Amino acid sequence: ALMFIMNKYISASEVSPGVAGEMEVKNCRVQLQGTVYIDSVFLVNLVMDLYLLALTVKILGKTATSLRIFAGSVVGAVGYCLVLCLPGIPYTLKILFGMIPLGGLMIKIVCRTKGGRELLRGLGTLFTCSFFLGGFILFFREKIKAFSGYGDSIAVLFGTAFVGTAFLKRLLDFYRKKKESLFCQVSLLGDSGPVEFAALIDTGNGLVEPISQKPVAILEAEQWKKLIIWMKPEKYKIIPYHSLGKENGVMEGYEIGTMKVKGKESEKQFNEVIIAIFKGKVSKKGGYQMILPPELSV
């Protein structure tokens, strides 16, 4: 749950539902003990967990039904209330040793994760969403004058949480759309017909063939084995380059007759394209096999 937001509603002293508020004076210091209504705590956690789990599912790219998200939120809200009412344990320890396993259980229910690594990733995403959504709510409560007098209102909390969730979702959609625009599919004629590669559009790629000054695409040597048909002496090119850690270097390359580049919304064909052969992996995770300059992109 949103622990730092919940602190506004829950006293840091020992919590017991239904205990009336009182004030004690000890050693010339005033100690305040407030009343905590467990039904309100449950409701706040339930709604917040719904928002957080919906964000977590979207970020992780998982498929989760509304029923599973609701079930995970109920488990989180009930578990929070139970942990909160444990006697004789400092609130910080309750959060540390209670909320982390509870968050893992919520992720397991909603995302049906497999393996510890995937579970930890989901748990980290959940707490990250909690951090940013909580920061958004605190900003509204503290900085926006229109809400300054209603900072403790549950209605305002739910409203700002809804706005914050919608904002984070739009931000995530924008980031993913921008990221998708950097990738495309490249089709080349290979020895056994058309061959497709995943390509990254690198706006910082200024590699050119020195004689013709044509922009140069880069393909992994392992993938080039499918294009032996283009390895003709008259198409051979020497392409000098420099990069971080290597001031001067040379790559071999060949001129390809045609290359089709397909993006999400459009497709282009380029003729007499020069492709350099890179002896290694252009992507450490193997997400793409080719790098395109902006001039050869859609």
PDB file of C-alpha atoms in Angstrom:
ATOM      1  CA  ALA A   1       0.000   0.000   0.000  1.00  0.00           C
ATOM      2  CA  LEU A   2       0.996   3.653   0.007  1.00  0.00           C
ATOM      3  CA  MET A   3       2.814   3.486   3.329  1.00  0.00           C
ATOM      4  CA  PHE A   4       3.894   7.112   3.482  1.00  0.00           C
ATOM      5  CA  ILE A   5       0.381   8.303   2.598  1.00  0.00           C
ATOM      6  CA  MET A   6      -1.166   5.952   5.121  1.00  0.00           C
ATOM      7  CA  ASN A   7       1.027   7.450   7.819  1.00  0.00           C
ATOM      8  CA  LYS A   8      -1.199  10.512   7.600  1.00  0.00           C
ATOM      9  CA  TYR A   9      -4.141   8.420   8.697  1.00  0.00           C
ATOM     10  CA  ILE A  10      -2.397   6.093  11.141  1.00  0.00           C
ATOM     11  CA  SER A  11      -0.614   7.072  14.334  1.00  0.00           C
ATOM     12  CA  ALA A  12       2.952   5.913  14.680  1.00  0.00           C
ATOM     13  CA  SER A  13       2.047   4.662  18.177  1.00  0.00           C
ATOM     14  CA  GLU A  14       0.503   1.262  18.851  1.00  0.00           C
ATOM     15  CA  VAL A  15      -2.748   0.849  16.927  1.00  0.00           C
ATOM     16  CA  SER A  16      -5.858  -0.776  18.259  1.00  0.00           C
ATOM     17  CA  PRO A  17      -9.184  -0.306  16.487  1.00  0.00           C
ATOM     18  CA  GLY A  18     -11.884   1.497  18.390  1.00  0.00           C
ATOM     19  CA  VAL A  19      -9.634   3.086  21.064  1.00  0.00           C
ATOM     20  CA  ALA A  20     -10.717   6.646  21.841  1.00  0.00           C
ATOM     21  CA  GLY A  21      -8.223   9.472  21.382  1.00  0.00           C
ATOM     22  CA  GLU A  22      -6.504  10.863  24.428  1.00  0.00           C
ATOM     23  CA  MET A  23      -3.569  13.044  25.433  1.00  0.00           C
ATOM     24  CA  GLU A  24      -0.877  12.135  27.971  1.00  0.00           C
ATOM     25  CA  VAL A  25       1.875  14.318  29.423  1.00  0.00           C
ATOM     26  CA  LYS A  26       5.147  12.513  30.195  1.00  0.00           C
ATOM     27  CA  ASN A  27       8.403  14.232  31.101  1.00  0.00           C
ATOM     28  CA  CYS A  28       6.973  17.589  29.959  1.00  0.00           C
ATOM     29  CA  ARG A  29       6.277  16.134  26.504  1.00  0.00           C
ATOM     30  CA  VAL A  30       2.861  15.728  24.991  1.00  0.00           C
ATOM     31  CA  GLN A  31       2.024  12.362  23.448  1.00  0.00           C
ATOM     32  CA  LEU A  32      -1.026  12.145  21.231  1.00  0.00           C
ATOM     33  CA  GLN A  33      -2.912   8.935  20.635  1.00  0.00           C
ATOM     34  CA  GLY A  34      -5.534   9.086  17.930  1.00  0.00           C
ATOM     35  CA  THR A  35      -8.469   6.873  17.060  1.00  0.00           C
ATOM     36  CA  VAL A  36      -7.963   4.630  14.071  1.00  0.00           C
ATOM     37  CA  TYR A  37     -11.018   3.198  12.337  1.00  0.00           C
ATOM     38  CA  ILE A  38     -10.085  -0.120  10.818  1.00  0.00           C
ATOM     39  CA  ASP A  39     -12.863   0.071   8.211  1.00  0.00           C
ATOM     40  CA  SER A  40     -11.423   3.356   6.892  1.00  0.00           C
ATOM     41  CA  VAL A  41      -7.937   1.850   6.841  1.00  0.00           C
ATOM     42  CA  PHE A  42      -9.276  -1.120   4.877  1.00  0.00           C
ATOM     43  CA  LEU A  43     -11.126   1.089   2.384  1.00  0.00           C
ATOM     44  CA  VAL A  44      -8.137   3.384   1.754  1.00  0.00           C
ATOM     45  CA  ASN A  45      -5.828   0.414   1.235  1.00  0.00           C
ATOM     46  CA  LEU A  46      -8.286  -1.377  -1.023  1.00  0.00           C
ATOM     47  CA  VAL A  47      -8.651   1.604  -3.377  1.00  0.00           C
ATOM     48  CA  MET A  48      -4.945   2.412  -3.371  1.00  0.00           C
ATOM     49  CA  ASP A  49      -4.026  -1.199  -4.063  1.00  0.00           C
ATOM     50  CA  LEU A  50      -6.436  -1.219  -7.009  1.00  0.00           C
ATOM     51  CA  TYR A  51      -4.627   1.755  -8.516  1.00  0.00           C
ATOM     52  CA  LEU A  52      -1.158   0.380  -7.768  1.00  0.00           C
ATOM     53  CA  LEU A  53      -1.828  -3.120  -9.081  1.00  0.00           C
ATOM     54  CA  ALA A  54      -3.388  -1.741 -12.268  1.00  0.00           C
ATOM     55  CA  LEU A  55      -0.240   0.335 -12.853  1.00  0.00           C
ATOM     56  CA  THR A  56       2.035  -2.596 -12.018  1.00  0.00           C
ATOM     57  CA  VAL A  57       0.250  -4.893 -14.475  1.00  0.00           C
ATOM     58  CA  LYS A  58       0.532  -2.271 -17.221  1.00  0.00           C
ATOM     59  CA  ILE A  59       4.245  -1.693 -16.638  1.00  0.00           C
ATOM     60  CA  LEU A  60       5.056  -5.405 -16.500  1.00  0.00           C
ATOM     61  CA  GLY A  61       3.001  -6.069 -19.639  1.00  0.00           C
ATOM     62  CA  LYS A  62       1.049  -8.831 -17.919  1.00  0.00           C
ATOM     63  CA  THR A  63      -2.493  -9.943 -18.656  1.00  0.00           C
ATOM     64  CA  ALA A  64      -4.619  -9.755 -15.532  1.00  0.00           C
ATOM     65  CA  THR A  65      -8.400  -9.785 -15.206  1.00  0.00           C
ATOM     66  CA  SER A  66     -10.244  -7.196 -13.143  1.00  0.00           C
ATOM     67  CA  LEU A  67     -11.249  -9.998 -10.765  1.00  0.00           C
ATOM     68  CA  ARG A  68      -7.615 -10.915 -10.069  1.00  0.00           C
ATOM     69  CA  ILE A  69      -6.669  -7.273  -9.517  1.00  0.00           C
ATOM     70  CA  PHE A  70      -9.591  -6.890  -7.113  1.00  0.00           C
ATOM     71  CA  ALA A  71      -8.674 -10.121  -5.302  1.00  0.00           C
ATOM     72  CA  GLY A  72      -5.066  -8.965  -4.909  1.00  0.00           C
ATOM     73  CA  SER A  73      -6.268  -5.607  -3.575  1.00  0.00           C
ATOM     74  CA  VAL A  74      -8.556  -7.277  -1.019  1.00  0.00           C
ATOM     75  CA  VAL A  75      -5.706  -9.512   0.157  1.00  0.00           C
ATOM     76  CA  GLY A  76      -3.442  -6.463   0.449  1.00  0.00           C
ATOM     77  CA  ALA A  77      -6.012  -4.425   2.393  1.00  0.00           C
ATOM     78  CA  VAL A  78      -6.901  -7.266   4.779  1.00  0.00           C
ATOM     79  CA  GLY A  79      -3.239  -8.127   5.303  1.00  0.00           C
ATOM     80  CA  TYR A  80      -2.357  -4.502   6.036  1.00  0.00           C
ATOM     81  CA  CYS A  81      -5.085  -4.265   8.672  1.00  0.00           C
ATOM     82  CA  LEU A  82      -3.959  -7.512  10.320  1.00  0.00           C
ATOM     83  CA  VAL A  83      -0.300  -6.488  10.379  1.00  0.00           C
ATOM     84  CA  LEU A  84      -1.238  -3.044  11.664  1.00  0.00           C
ATOM     85  CA  CYS A  85      -3.080  -4.486  14.669  1.00  0.00           C
ATOM     86  CA  LEU A  86      -0.272  -6.793  15.812  1.00  0.00           C
ATOM     87  CA  PRO A  87       0.597  -5.744  19.378  1.00  0.00           C
ATOM     88  CA  GLY A  88       4.030  -4.998  20.754  1.00  0.00           C
ATOM     89  CA  ILE A  89       5.772  -4.461  17.399  1.00  0.00           C
ATOM     90  CA  PRO A  90       7.059  -1.053  16.222  1.00  0.00           C
ATOM     91  CA  TYR A  91       5.319   0.310  13.154  1.00  0.00           C
ATOM     92  CA  THR A  92       8.562   0.365  11.125  1.00  0.00           C
ATOM     93  CA  LEU A  93       9.118  -3.346  11.725  1.00  0.00           C
ATOM     94  CA  LYS A  94       5.535  -4.088  10.780  1.00  0.00           C
ATOM     95  CA  ILE A  95       6.071  -2.373   7.452  1.00  0.00           C
ATOM     96  CA  LEU A  96       9.425  -4.043   6.828  1.00  0.00           C
ATOM     97  CA  PHE A  97       8.543  -7.612   7.758  1.00  0.00           C
ATOM     98  CA  GLY A  98       4.840  -7.502   6.995  1.00  0.00           C
ATOM     99  CA  MET A  99       4.285  -5.386   3.917  1.00  0.00           C
ATOM    100  CA  ILE A 100       7.078  -6.827   1.780  1.00  0.00           C
ATOM    101  CA  PRO A 101       5.811 -10.455   1.962  1.00  0.00           C
ATOM    102  CA  LEU A 102       2.255  -9.140   1.578  1.00  0.00           C
ATOM    103  CA  GLY A 103       3.230  -7.223  -1.560  1.00  0.00           C
ATOM    104  CA  GLY A 104       4.814 -10.382  -2.967  1.00  0.00           C
ATOM    105  CA  LEU A 105       1.575 -12.285  -2.335  1.00  0.00           C
ATOM    106  CA  MET A 106      -0.423  -9.583  -4.133  1.00  0.00           C
ATOM    107  CA  ILE A 107       1.895  -9.779  -7.152  1.00  0.00           C
ATOM    108  CA  LYS A 108       1.639 -13.570  -7.164  1.00  0.00           C
ATOM    109  CA  ILE A 109      -2.157 -13.451  -7.169  1.00  0.00           C
ATOM    110  CA  VAL A 110      -2.493 -10.767  -9.844  1.00  0.00           C
ATOM    111  CA  CYS A 111       0.405 -11.474 -12.210  1.00  0.00           C
ATOM    112  CA  ARG A 112       0.840 -15.210 -11.586  1.00  0.00           C
ATOM    113  CA  THR A 113       4.594 -14.828 -11.625  1.00  0.00           C
ATOM    114  CA  LYS A 114       6.890 -17.799 -12.125  1.00  0.00           C
ATOM    115  CA  GLY A 115      10.192 -17.925 -10.301  1.00  0.00           C
ATOM    116  CA  GLY A 116      11.779 -15.683  -7.705  1.00  0.00           C
ATOM    117  CA  ARG A 117      13.353 -13.291 -10.185  1.00  0.00           C
ATOM    118  CA  GLU A 118      10.052 -12.441 -11.842  1.00  0.00           C
ATOM    119  CA  LEU A 119       8.399 -12.066  -8.432  1.00  0.00           C
ATOM    120  CA  LEU A 120      11.102  -9.640  -7.255  1.00  0.00           C
ATOM    121  CA  ARG A 121      10.729  -7.623 -10.442  1.00  0.00           C
ATOM    122  CA  GLY A 122       6.996  -7.366  -9.867  1.00  0.00           C
ATOM    123  CA  LEU A 123       7.491  -6.421  -6.220  1.00  0.00           C
ATOM    124  CA  GLY A 124      10.013  -3.744  -7.159  1.00  0.00           C
ATOM    125  CA  THR A 125       7.596  -2.354  -9.744  1.00  0.00           C
ATOM    126  CA  LEU A 126       4.776  -2.277  -7.184  1.00  0.00           C
ATOM    127  CA  PHE A 127       6.832  -0.310  -4.661  1.00  0.00           C
ATOM    128  CA  THR A 128       8.151   2.011  -7.379  1.00  0.00           C
ATOM    129  CA  CYS A 129       4.582   2.798  -8.444  1.00  0.00           C
ATOM    130  CA  SER A 130       3.741   3.381  -4.783  1.00  0.00           C
ATOM    131  CA  PHE A 131       6.615   5.831  -4.465  1.00  0.00           C
ATOM    132  CA  PHE A 132       5.686   7.898  -7.541  1.00  0.00           C
ATOM    133  CA  LEU A 133       1.941   7.841  -6.917  1.00  0.00           C
ATOM    134  CA  GLY A 134       2.498   8.795  -3.292  1.00  0.00           C
ATOM    135  CA  GLY A 135       4.750  11.654  -4.368  1.00  0.00           C
ATOM    136  CA  PHE A 136       2.072  12.862  -6.771  1.00  0.00           C
ATOM    137  CA  ILE A 137      -0.543  12.846  -3.993  1.00  0.00           C
ATOM    138  CA  LEU A 138       1.761  14.617  -1.543  1.00  0.00           C
ATOM    139  CA  PHE A 139       2.511  17.278  -4.152  1.00  0.00           C
ATOM    140  CA  PHE A 140      -1.185  18.017  -4.608  1.00  0.00           C
ATOM    141  CA  ARG A 141      -1.843  18.049  -0.880  1.00  0.00           C
ATOM    142  CA  GLU A 142       1.079  20.292   0.015  1.00  0.00           C
ATOM    143  CA  LYS A 143       1.561  22.527  -3.040  1.00  0.00           C
ATOM    144  CA  ILE A 144      -1.874  23.068  -4.558  1.00  0.00           C
ATOM    145  CA  LYS A 145      -3.618  25.725  -2.461  1.00  0.00           C
ATOM    146  CA  ALA A 146      -7.073  24.572  -3.517  1.00  0.00           C
ATOM    147  CA  PHE A 147      -6.470  21.259  -1.718  1.00  0.00           C
ATOM    148  CA  SER A 148      -4.576  22.606   1.296  1.00  0.00           C
ATOM    149  CA  GLY A 149      -7.648  22.649   3.506  1.00  0.00           C
ATOM    150  CA  TYR A 150      -8.759  19.165   2.493  1.00  0.00           C
ATOM    151  CA  GLY A 151      -5.462  17.279   2.725  1.00  0.00           C
ATOM    152  CA  ASP A 152      -6.855  14.700   5.148  1.00  0.00           C
ATOM    153  CA  SER A 153     -10.061  14.054   3.199  1.00  0.00           C
ATOM    154  CA  ILE A 154     -10.390  10.512   1.879  1.00  0.00           C
ATOM    155  CA  ALA A 155     -12.371  11.839  -1.093  1.00  0.00           C
ATOM    156  CA  VAL A 156      -9.492  14.140  -2.041  1.00  0.00           C
ATOM    157  CA  LEU A 157      -7.037  11.264  -1.543  1.00  0.00           C
ATOM    158  CA  PHE A 158      -8.993   9.003  -3.889  1.00  0.00           C
ATOM    159  CA  GLY A 159      -9.431  11.781  -6.438  1.00  0.00           C
ATOM    160  CA  THR A 160      -5.775  12.754  -6.567  1.00  0.00           C
ATOM    161  CA  ALA A 161      -4.804   9.065  -6.669  1.00  0.00           C
ATOM    162  CA  PHE A 162      -7.084   8.590  -9.670  1.00  0.00           C
ATOM    163  CA  VAL A 163      -5.588  11.611 -11.439  1.00  0.00           C
ATOM    164  CA  GLY A 164      -2.069  10.430 -10.580  1.00  0.00           C
ATOM    165  CA  THR A 165      -2.760   6.939 -11.903  1.00  0.00           C
ATOM    166  CA  ALA A 166      -4.183   8.326 -15.140  1.00  0.00           C
ATOM    167  CA  PHE A 167      -1.160  10.623 -15.503  1.00  0.00           C
ATOM    168  CA  LEU A 168       1.324   7.790 -14.958  1.00  0.00           C
ATOM    169  CA  LYS A 169      -0.526   5.597 -17.455  1.00  0.00           C
ATOM    170  CA  ARG A 170      -0.412   8.338 -20.102  1.00  0.00           C
ATOM    171  CA  LEU A 171       3.276   8.877 -19.382  1.00  0.00           C
ATOM    172  CA  LEU A 172       3.918   5.150 -19.779  1.00  0.00           C
ATOM    173  CA  ASP A 173       1.978   5.022 -23.061  1.00  0.00           C
ATOM    174  CA  PHE A 174       3.972   7.998 -24.380  1.00  0.00           C
ATOM    175  CA  TYR A 175       7.270   6.365 -23.422  1.00  0.00           C
ATOM    176  CA  ARG A 176       6.336   3.061 -25.050  1.00  0.00           C
ATOM    177  CA  LYS A 177       5.116   4.749 -28.215  1.00  0.00           C
ATOM    178  CA  LYS A 178       8.346   6.712 -28.455  1.00  0.00           C
ATOM    179  CA  LYS A 179      10.383   3.566 -27.825  1.00  0.00           C
ATOM    180  CA  GLU A 180       8.457   1.619 -30.459  1.00  0.00           C
ATOM    181  CA  SER A 181       9.187   4.351 -33.006  1.00  0.00           C
ATOM    182  CA  LEU A 182      12.903   3.597 -32.626  1.00  0.00           C
ATOM    183  CA  PHE A 183      12.477   0.033 -33.887  1.00  0.00           C
ATOM    184  CA  CYS A 184      11.445  -1.383 -37.248  1.00  0.00           C
ATOM    185  CA  GLN A 185      11.626  -4.504 -39.391  1.00  0.00           C
ATOM    186  CA  VAL A 186      14.102  -4.738 -42.265  1.00  0.00           C
ATOM    187  CA  SER A 187      13.643  -7.137 -45.151  1.00  0.00           C
ATOM    188  CA  LEU A 188      16.582  -8.117 -47.413  1.00  0.00           C
ATOM    189  CA  LEU A 189      16.847 -10.637 -50.224  1.00  0.00           C
ATOM    190  CA  GLY A 190      18.875 -13.560 -48.908  1.00  0.00           C
ATOM    191  CA  ASP A 191      20.190 -16.806 -50.339  1.00  0.00           C
ATOM    192  CA  SER A 192      16.865 -18.583 -49.722  1.00  0.00           C
ATOM    193  CA  GLY A 193      14.492 -15.670 -50.257  1.00  0.00           C
ATOM    194  CA  PRO A 194      13.560 -12.608 -48.183  1.00  0.00           C
ATOM    195  CA  VAL A 195      15.154 -12.426 -44.732  1.00  0.00           C
ATOM    196  CA  GLU A 196      13.825 -10.167 -41.959  1.00  0.00           C
ATOM    197  CA  PHE A 197      15.781  -8.508 -39.178  1.00  0.00           C
ATOM    198  CA  ALA A 198      14.783  -6.387 -36.205  1.00  0.00           C
ATOM    199  CA  ALA A 199      16.523  -3.014 -36.461  1.00  0.00           C
ATOM    200  CA  LEU A 200      17.184  -0.081 -34.167  1.00  0.00           C
ATOM    201  CA  ILE A 201      16.982   3.409 -35.639  1.00  0.00           C
ATOM    202  CA  ASP A 202      20.014   5.168 -34.166  1.00  0.00           C
ATOM    203  CA  THR A 203      19.724   8.940 -34.507  1.00  0.00           C
ATOM    204  CA  GLY A 204      23.380   9.258 -33.486  1.00  0.00           C
ATOM    205  CA  ASN A 205      24.640   6.969 -36.243  1.00  0.00           C
ATOM    206  CA  GLY A 206      26.578   9.175 -38.658  1.00  0.00           C
ATOM    207  CA  LEU A 207      28.494   6.354 -40.348  1.00  0.00           C
ATOM    208  CA  VAL A 208      29.001   6.922 -44.094  1.00  0.00           C
ATOM    209  CA  GLU A 209      30.875   5.218 -46.895  1.00  0.00           C
ATOM    210  CA  PRO A 210      33.847   7.561 -47.599  1.00  0.00           C
ATOM    211  CA  ILE A 211      33.669   7.582 -51.418  1.00  0.00           C
ATOM    212  CA  SER A 212      29.937   7.807 -52.112  1.00  0.00           C
ATOM    213  CA  GLN A 213      29.097   9.479 -48.778  1.00  0.00           C
ATOM    214  CA  LYS A 214      26.064   7.220 -48.511  1.00  0.00           C
ATOM    215  CA  PRO A 215      24.723   6.416 -45.023  1.00  0.00           C
ATOM    216  CA  VAL A 216      25.659   2.956 -43.783  1.00  0.00           C
ATOM    217  CA  ALA A 217      23.529   0.395 -41.955  1.00  0.00           C
ATOM    218  CA  ILE A 218      25.203  -2.110 -39.615  1.00  0.00           C
ATOM    219  CA  LEU A 219      24.382  -5.829 -39.492  1.00  0.00           C
ATOM    220  CA  GLU A 220      25.743  -8.558 -37.239  1.00  0.00           C
ATOM    221  CA  ALA A 221      28.208 -10.908 -38.931  1.00  0.00           C
ATOM    222  CA  GLU A 222      26.208 -13.935 -37.762  1.00  0.00           C
ATOM    223  CA  GLN A 223      23.138 -12.635 -39.616  1.00  0.00           C
ATOM    224  CA  TRP A 224      25.179 -11.722 -42.681  1.00  0.00           C
ATOM    225  CA  LYS A 225      25.701 -15.439 -43.333  1.00  0.00           C
ATOM    226  CA  LYS A 226      22.158 -15.475 -44.714  1.00  0.00           C
ATOM    227  CA  LEU A 227      23.123 -12.882 -47.360  1.00  0.00           C
ATOM    228  CA  ILE A 228      26.109 -14.514 -49.069  1.00  0.00           C
ATOM    229  CA  ILE A 229      24.426 -13.781 -52.410  1.00  0.00           C
ATOM    230  CA  TRP A 230      25.536 -10.133 -52.071  1.00  0.00           C
ATOM    231  CA  MET A 231      29.200 -10.856 -51.401  1.00  0.00           C
ATOM    232  CA  LYS A 232      30.474  -9.811 -54.812  1.00  0.00           C
ATOM    233  CA  PRO A 233      33.874  -8.172 -55.373  1.00  0.00           C
ATOM    234  CA  GLU A 234      32.388  -5.211 -57.202  1.00  0.00           C
ATOM    235  CA  LYS A 235      30.037  -4.554 -54.241  1.00  0.00           C
ATOM    236  CA  TYR A 236      32.768  -4.695 -51.604  1.00  0.00           C
ATOM    237  CA  LYS A 237      33.317  -1.608 -49.414  1.00  0.00           C
ATOM    238  CA  ILE A 238      35.797  -0.550 -46.740  1.00  0.00           C
ATOM    239  CA  ILE A 239      34.155   1.623 -44.087  1.00  0.00           C
ATOM    240  CA  PRO A 240      36.319   3.455 -41.525  1.00  0.00           C
ATOM    241  CA  TYR A 241      34.758   4.366 -38.190  1.00  0.00           C
ATOM    242  CA  HIS A 242      35.597   5.568 -34.723  1.00  0.00           C
ATOM    243  CA  SER A 243      33.786   4.853 -31.486  1.00  0.00           C
ATOM    244  CA  LEU A 244      34.170   5.146 -27.749  1.00  0.00           C
ATOM    245  CA  GLY A 245      37.227   3.147 -26.734  1.00  0.00           C
ATOM    246  CA  LYS A 246      38.447   2.787 -30.299  1.00  0.00           C
ATOM    247  CA  GLU A 247      39.671   5.898 -32.046  1.00  0.00           C
ATOM    248  CA  ASN A 248      40.086   4.308 -35.489  1.00  0.00           C
ATOM    249  CA  GLY A 249      38.618   1.143 -36.901  1.00  0.00           C
ATOM    250  CA  VAL A 250      37.579  -0.446 -40.184  1.00  0.00           C
ATOM    251  CA  MET A 251      34.528  -2.526 -41.076  1.00  0.00           C
ATOM    252  CA  GLU A 252      33.906  -4.483 -44.230  1.00  0.00           C
ATOM    253  CA  GLY A 253      30.672  -3.967 -46.080  1.00  0.00           C
ATOM    254  CA  TYR A 254      28.711  -4.595 -49.255  1.00  0.00           C
ATOM    255  CA  GLU A 255      26.187  -2.760 -51.367  1.00  0.00           C
ATOM    256  CA  ILE A 256      22.731  -4.354 -51.359  1.00  0.00           C
ATOM    257  CA  GLY A 257      20.349  -3.973 -54.288  1.00  0.00           C
ATOM    258  CA  THR A 258      17.169  -3.201 -52.304  1.00  0.00           C
ATOM    259  CA  MET A 259      16.140  -2.975 -48.678  1.00  0.00           C
ATOM    260  CA  LYS A 260      12.592  -2.693 -47.347  1.00  0.00           C
ATOM    261  CA  VAL A 261      12.040  -0.975 -43.997  1.00  0.00           C
ATOM    262  CA  LYS A 262       8.697  -1.442 -42.270  1.00  0.00           C
ATOM    263  CA  GLY A 263       7.602   0.651 -39.315  1.00  0.00           C
ATOM    264  CA  LYS A 264       4.410   0.562 -37.298  1.00  0.00           C
ATOM    265  CA  GLU A 265       2.539   2.870 -39.655  1.00  0.00           C
ATOM    266  CA  SER A 266       4.538   3.041 -42.892  1.00  0.00           C
ATOM    267  CA  GLU A 267       6.929   1.175 -45.162  1.00  0.00           C
ATOM    268  CA  LYS A 268       9.756   2.332 -47.433  1.00  0.00           C
ATOM    269  CA  GLN A 269      12.090   0.759 -49.966  1.00  0.00           C
ATOM    270  CA  PHE A 270      15.695   1.898 -50.421  1.00  0.00           C
ATOM    271  CA  ASN A 271      17.924   1.012 -53.365  1.00  0.00           C
ATOM    272  CA  GLU A 272      21.696   0.451 -53.439  1.00  0.00           C
ATOM    273  CA  VAL A 273      22.092   0.413 -49.680  1.00  0.00           C
ATOM    274  CA  ILE A 274      25.510  -0.080 -48.074  1.00  0.00           C
ATOM    275  CA  ILE A 275      25.599  -2.471 -45.120  1.00  0.00           C
ATOM    276  CA  ALA A 276      28.616  -2.841 -42.846  1.00  0.00           C
ATOM    277  CA  ILE A 277      29.367  -6.187 -41.193  1.00  0.00           C
ATOM    278  CA  PHE A 278      29.826  -5.971 -37.421  1.00  0.00           C
ATOM    279  CA  LYS A 279      31.767  -8.825 -35.835  1.00  0.00           C
ATOM    280  CA  GLY A 280      29.805  -9.148 -32.628  1.00  0.00           C
ATOM    281  CA  LYS A 281      26.387  -8.377 -31.160  1.00  0.00           C
ATOM    282  CA  VAL A 282      24.811  -4.986 -31.760  1.00  0.00           C
ATOM    283  CA  SER A 283      22.361  -5.711 -28.926  1.00  0.00           C
ATOM    284  CA  LYS A 284      23.530  -7.384 -25.717  1.00  0.00           C
ATOM    285  CA  LYS A 285      20.069  -8.828 -25.061  1.00  0.00           C
ATOM    286  CA  GLY A 286      19.494  -9.807 -28.687  1.00  0.00           C
ATOM    287  CA  GLY A 287      16.511  -7.489 -29.129  1.00  0.00           C
ATOM    288  CA  TYR A 288      17.683  -6.390 -32.591  1.00  0.00           C
ATOM    289  CA  GLN A 289      20.310  -7.476 -35.108  1.00  0.00           C
ATOM    290  CA  MET A 290      20.735  -4.334 -37.173  1.00  0.00           C
ATOM    291  CA  ILE A 291      21.353  -0.596 -36.694  1.00  0.00           C
ATOM    292  CA  LEU A 292      19.950   1.912 -39.151  1.00  0.00           C
ATOM    293  CA  PRO A 293      20.894   5.572 -39.625  1.00  0.00           C
ATOM    294  CA  PRO A 294      17.964   8.031 -39.699  1.00  0.00           C
ATOM    295  CA  GLU A 295      18.343   8.418 -43.479  1.00  0.00           C
ATOM    296  CA  LEU A 296      17.399   4.737 -43.967  1.00  0.00           C
ATOM    297  CA  SER A 297      14.427   4.673 -41.597  1.00  0.00           C
ATOM    298  CA  VAL A 298      10.686   5.131 -41.966  1.00  0.00           C
TER     299      VAL A 298
END
